[in-house]
Coordinates of C-alpha atoms and ligand atoms in Angstrom, one line a residue:
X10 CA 9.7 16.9 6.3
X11 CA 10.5 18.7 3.1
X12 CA 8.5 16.7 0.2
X13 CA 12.3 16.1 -1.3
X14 CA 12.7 12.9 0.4
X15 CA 11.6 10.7 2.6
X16 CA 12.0 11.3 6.5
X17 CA 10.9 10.0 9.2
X18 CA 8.1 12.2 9.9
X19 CA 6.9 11.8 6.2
X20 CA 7.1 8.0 6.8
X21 CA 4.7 8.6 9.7
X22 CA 2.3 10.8 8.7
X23 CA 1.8 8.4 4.9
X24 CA 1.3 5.6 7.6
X25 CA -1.2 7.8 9.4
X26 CA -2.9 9.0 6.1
X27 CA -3.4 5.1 5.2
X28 CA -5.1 4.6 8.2
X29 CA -7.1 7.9 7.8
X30 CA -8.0 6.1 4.2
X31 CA -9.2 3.0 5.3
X32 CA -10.9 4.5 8.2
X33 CA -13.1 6.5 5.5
X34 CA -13.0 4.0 2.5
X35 CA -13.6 1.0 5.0
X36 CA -17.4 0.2 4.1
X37 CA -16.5 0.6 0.5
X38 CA -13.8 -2.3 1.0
X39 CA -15.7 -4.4 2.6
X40 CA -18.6 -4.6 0.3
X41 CA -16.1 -5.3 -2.7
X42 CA -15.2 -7.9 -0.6
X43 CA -18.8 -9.0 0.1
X44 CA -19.0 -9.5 -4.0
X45 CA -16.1 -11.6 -4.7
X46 CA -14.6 -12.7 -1.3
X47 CA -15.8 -13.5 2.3
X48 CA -17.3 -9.5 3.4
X49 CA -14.5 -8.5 5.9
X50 CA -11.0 -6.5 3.7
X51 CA -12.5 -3.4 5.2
X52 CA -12.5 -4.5 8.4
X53 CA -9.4 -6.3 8.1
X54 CA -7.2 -3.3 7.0
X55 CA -8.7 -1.4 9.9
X56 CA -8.2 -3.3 12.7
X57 CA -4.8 -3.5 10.7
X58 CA -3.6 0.4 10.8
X59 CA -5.7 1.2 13.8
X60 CA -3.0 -1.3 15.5
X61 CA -0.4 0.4 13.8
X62 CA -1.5 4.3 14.4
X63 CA -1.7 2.9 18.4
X64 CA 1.7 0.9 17.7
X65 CA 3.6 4.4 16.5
X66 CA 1.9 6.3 18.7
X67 CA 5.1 7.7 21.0
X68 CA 8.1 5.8 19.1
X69 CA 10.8 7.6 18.1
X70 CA 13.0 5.4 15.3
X71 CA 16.1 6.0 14.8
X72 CA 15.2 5.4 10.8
X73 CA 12.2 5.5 8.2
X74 CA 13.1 2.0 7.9
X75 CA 12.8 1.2 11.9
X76 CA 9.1 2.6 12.0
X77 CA 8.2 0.8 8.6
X78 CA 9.4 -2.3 9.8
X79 CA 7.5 -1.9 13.3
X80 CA 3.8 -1.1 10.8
X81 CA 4.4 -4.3 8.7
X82 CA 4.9 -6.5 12.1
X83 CA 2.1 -4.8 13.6
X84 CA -0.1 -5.2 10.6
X85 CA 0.9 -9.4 10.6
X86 CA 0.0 -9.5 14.1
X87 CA -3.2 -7.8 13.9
X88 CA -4.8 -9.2 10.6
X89 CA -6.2 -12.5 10.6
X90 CA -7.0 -12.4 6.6
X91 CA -4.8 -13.3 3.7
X92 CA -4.2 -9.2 3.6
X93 CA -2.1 -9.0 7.0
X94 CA 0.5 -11.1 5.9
X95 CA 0.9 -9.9 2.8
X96 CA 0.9 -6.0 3.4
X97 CA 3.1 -6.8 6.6
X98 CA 5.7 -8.6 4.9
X99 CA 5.6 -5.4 2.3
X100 CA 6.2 -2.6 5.0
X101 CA 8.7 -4.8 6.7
X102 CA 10.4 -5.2 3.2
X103 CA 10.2 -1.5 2.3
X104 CA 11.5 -1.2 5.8
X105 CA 14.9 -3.2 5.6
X106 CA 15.7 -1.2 2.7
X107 CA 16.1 1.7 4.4
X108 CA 18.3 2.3 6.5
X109 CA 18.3 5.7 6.9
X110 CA 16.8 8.7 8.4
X111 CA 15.8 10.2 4.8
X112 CA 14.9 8.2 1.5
X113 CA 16.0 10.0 -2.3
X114 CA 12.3 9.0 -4.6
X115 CA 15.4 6.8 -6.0
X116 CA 15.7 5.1 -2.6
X117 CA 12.2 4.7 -2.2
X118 CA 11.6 3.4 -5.5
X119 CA 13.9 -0.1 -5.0
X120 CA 12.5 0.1 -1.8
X121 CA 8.9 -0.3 -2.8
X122 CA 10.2 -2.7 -5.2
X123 CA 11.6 -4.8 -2.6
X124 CA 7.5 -4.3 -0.9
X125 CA 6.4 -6.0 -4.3
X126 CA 8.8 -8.6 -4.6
X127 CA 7.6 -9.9 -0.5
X128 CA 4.2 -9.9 -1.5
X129 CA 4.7 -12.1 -4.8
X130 CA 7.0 -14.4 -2.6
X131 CA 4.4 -14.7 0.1
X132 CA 1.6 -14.8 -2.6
X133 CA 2.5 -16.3 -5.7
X134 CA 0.8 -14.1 -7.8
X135 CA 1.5 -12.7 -10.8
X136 CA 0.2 -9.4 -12.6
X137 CA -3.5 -10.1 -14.1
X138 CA -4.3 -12.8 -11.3
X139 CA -6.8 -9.9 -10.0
X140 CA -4.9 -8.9 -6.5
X141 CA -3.1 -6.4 -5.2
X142 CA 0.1 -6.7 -7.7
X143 CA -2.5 -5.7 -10.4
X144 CA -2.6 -1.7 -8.4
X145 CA 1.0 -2.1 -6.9
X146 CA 2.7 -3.0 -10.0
X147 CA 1.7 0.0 -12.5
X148 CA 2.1 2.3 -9.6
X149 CA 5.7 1.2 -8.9
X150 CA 6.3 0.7 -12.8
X151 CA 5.6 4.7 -12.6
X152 CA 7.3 6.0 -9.7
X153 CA 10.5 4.3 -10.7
X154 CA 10.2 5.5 -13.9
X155 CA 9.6 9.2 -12.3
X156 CA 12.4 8.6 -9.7
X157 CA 14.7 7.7 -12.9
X158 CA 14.2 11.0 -14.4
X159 CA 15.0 12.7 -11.4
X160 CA 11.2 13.6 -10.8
X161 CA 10.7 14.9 -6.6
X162 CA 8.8 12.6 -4.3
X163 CA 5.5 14.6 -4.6
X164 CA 5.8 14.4 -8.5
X165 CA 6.5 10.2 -8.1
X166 CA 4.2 9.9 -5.7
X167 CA 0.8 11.5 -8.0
X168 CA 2.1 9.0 -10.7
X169 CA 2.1 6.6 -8.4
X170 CA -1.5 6.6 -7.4
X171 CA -2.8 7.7 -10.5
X172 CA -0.9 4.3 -12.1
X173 CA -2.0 2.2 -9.2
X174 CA -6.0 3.5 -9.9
X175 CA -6.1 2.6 -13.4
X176 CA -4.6 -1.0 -12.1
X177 CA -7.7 -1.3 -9.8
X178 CA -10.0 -0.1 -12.4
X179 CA -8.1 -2.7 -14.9
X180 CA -8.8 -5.5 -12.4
X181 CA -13.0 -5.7 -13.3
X182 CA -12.6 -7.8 -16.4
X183 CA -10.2 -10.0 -15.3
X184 CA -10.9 -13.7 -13.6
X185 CA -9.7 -14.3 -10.1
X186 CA -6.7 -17.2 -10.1
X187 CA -5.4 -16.3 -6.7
X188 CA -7.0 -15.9 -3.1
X189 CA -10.4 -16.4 -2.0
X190 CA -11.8 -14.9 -5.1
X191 CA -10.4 -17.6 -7.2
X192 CA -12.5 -20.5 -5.8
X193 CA -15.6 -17.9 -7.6
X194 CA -14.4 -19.1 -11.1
X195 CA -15.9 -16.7 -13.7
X196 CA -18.0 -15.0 -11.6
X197 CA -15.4 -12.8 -10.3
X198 CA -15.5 -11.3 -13.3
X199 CA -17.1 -7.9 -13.3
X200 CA -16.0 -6.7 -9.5
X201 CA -12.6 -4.6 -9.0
X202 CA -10.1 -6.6 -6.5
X203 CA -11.1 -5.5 -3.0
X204 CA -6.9 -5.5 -1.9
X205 CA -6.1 -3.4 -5.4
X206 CA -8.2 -1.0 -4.2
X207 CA -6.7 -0.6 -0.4
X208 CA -3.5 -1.0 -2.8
X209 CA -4.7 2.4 -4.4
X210 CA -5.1 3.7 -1.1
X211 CA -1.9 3.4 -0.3
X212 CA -0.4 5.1 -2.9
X213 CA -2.9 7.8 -2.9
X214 CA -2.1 8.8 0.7
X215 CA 1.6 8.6 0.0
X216 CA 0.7 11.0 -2.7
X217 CA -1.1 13.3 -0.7
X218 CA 1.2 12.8 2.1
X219 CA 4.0 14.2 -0.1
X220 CA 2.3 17.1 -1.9
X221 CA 1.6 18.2 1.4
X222 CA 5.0 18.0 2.7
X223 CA 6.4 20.0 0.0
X224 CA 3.4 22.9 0.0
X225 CA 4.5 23.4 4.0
X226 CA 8.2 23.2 2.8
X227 CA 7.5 26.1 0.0
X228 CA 5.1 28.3 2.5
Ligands
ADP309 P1 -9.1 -12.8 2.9 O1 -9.0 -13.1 1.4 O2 -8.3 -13.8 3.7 O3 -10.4 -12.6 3.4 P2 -8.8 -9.9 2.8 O4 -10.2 -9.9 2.4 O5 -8.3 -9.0 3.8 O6 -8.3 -11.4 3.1 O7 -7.9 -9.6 1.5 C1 -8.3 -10.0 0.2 C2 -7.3 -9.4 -0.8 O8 -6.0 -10.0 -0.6 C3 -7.7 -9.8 -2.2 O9 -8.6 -8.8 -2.8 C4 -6.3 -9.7 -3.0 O10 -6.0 -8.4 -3.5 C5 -5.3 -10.0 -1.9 N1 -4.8 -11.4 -2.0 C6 -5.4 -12.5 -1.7 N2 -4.5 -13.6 -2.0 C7 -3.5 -13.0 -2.6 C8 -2.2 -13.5 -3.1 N3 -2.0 -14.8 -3.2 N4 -1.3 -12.6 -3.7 C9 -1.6 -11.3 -3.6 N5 -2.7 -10.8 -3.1 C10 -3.6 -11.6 -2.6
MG310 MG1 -11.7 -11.2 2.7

């Protein structure tokens, strides 16, 4: 675990720093949840990635890809809500991609693109809808666009989250047309998109996950 790329230690320990996340950010979830959906993302992504902490606990993959794919299957088995599904199909997704035992940011890149593309198969929606795409999108837009330019991981990684915050913060104004939210009408307006912000999460741990990779590399 360098920072440079991503191995399969770095692939663990961002999977372990999610579930770190949602362990601390869980109430804060939930009650977004409470305001425009049924009370229960929180709790939802927790049983999620605590199945998936227990689920890593003593593998050894062969490939970043192998322990993705074995966190998105965990997360569909273990989440009843609308979340499970679609976060699972994303790791598996970001998993099949790589095949490998390290990941260039370029490799990660079109494989995070392939974690968007199985959500808006399995979801339907589209950018502005108020759901996850509205964090994922901007935050993949900007790591691509940092990967291009031959940015590190660490550097793609803060653009990442920082892109994927403004997305949850953009979500407020806008009118639910997918998901539980959606059957609210206008009143979801005014209340970020509980999954944009455990969509922030995850590419704030990644974030930190890297930066902290490449400080131990450096020391
Ligand atoms: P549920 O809605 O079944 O209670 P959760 O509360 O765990 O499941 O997750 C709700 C989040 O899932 C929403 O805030 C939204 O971001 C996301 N979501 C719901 N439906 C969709 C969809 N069709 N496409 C993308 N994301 C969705
Ligand atoms: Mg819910």
């Amino acid at each position: 675990m360098n920072g440079d790329s991503v191995d399969i230690d770095l692939a663990r320990a961002w999977v372990q720093a999610i579930a770190a996340a949602v362990d601390q950010h869980k109430d804060h979830l939930t009650q977004l949840d409470s305001a425009i959906g049924d009370a229960d993302h929180g709790v939802n992504m927790h049983r999620g990635f605590s199945a998936v902490t227990t689920a890593l606990d003593g593998l050894e993959p062969d490939t970043v890809g192998a322990l993705l794919v074995k966190a998105g299957t965990t997360l569909i088995s273990s989440v009843g809500g609308a979340s499970g599904p679609l976060y699972g199909g994303a790791f598996r997704a970001i998993g099949r991609t790589l095949d490998t035992s390290k990941a260039t940011p370029q490799e990660f890149a079109h494989a995070l693109a392939a974690g968007l593309d199985s959500i808006q198969r399995l979801g339907a929606a589209a950018p502005g809808d108020k759901t996850m795409i509205d964090a994922y999108t901007p935050a993949l837009a900007a790591f691509q666009q940092q990967a291009d330019a031959g940015a590190d991981l660490a550097t793609a990684a803060l653009a990442a989250a920082d892109s994927a915050e403004d997305g949850l913060r953009a979500t407020a104004p806008l009118q639910a047309r997918k998901g539980r939210a959606s059957y609210l009408g206008a009143r979801s307006i005014g209340h970020q998109d509980p999954g944009a912000a455990s969509t922030a999460l995850v590419f704030r741990a990644l974030a930190e996950t890297a930066a902290a990779a490449e400080t131990a590399a450096t020391r």
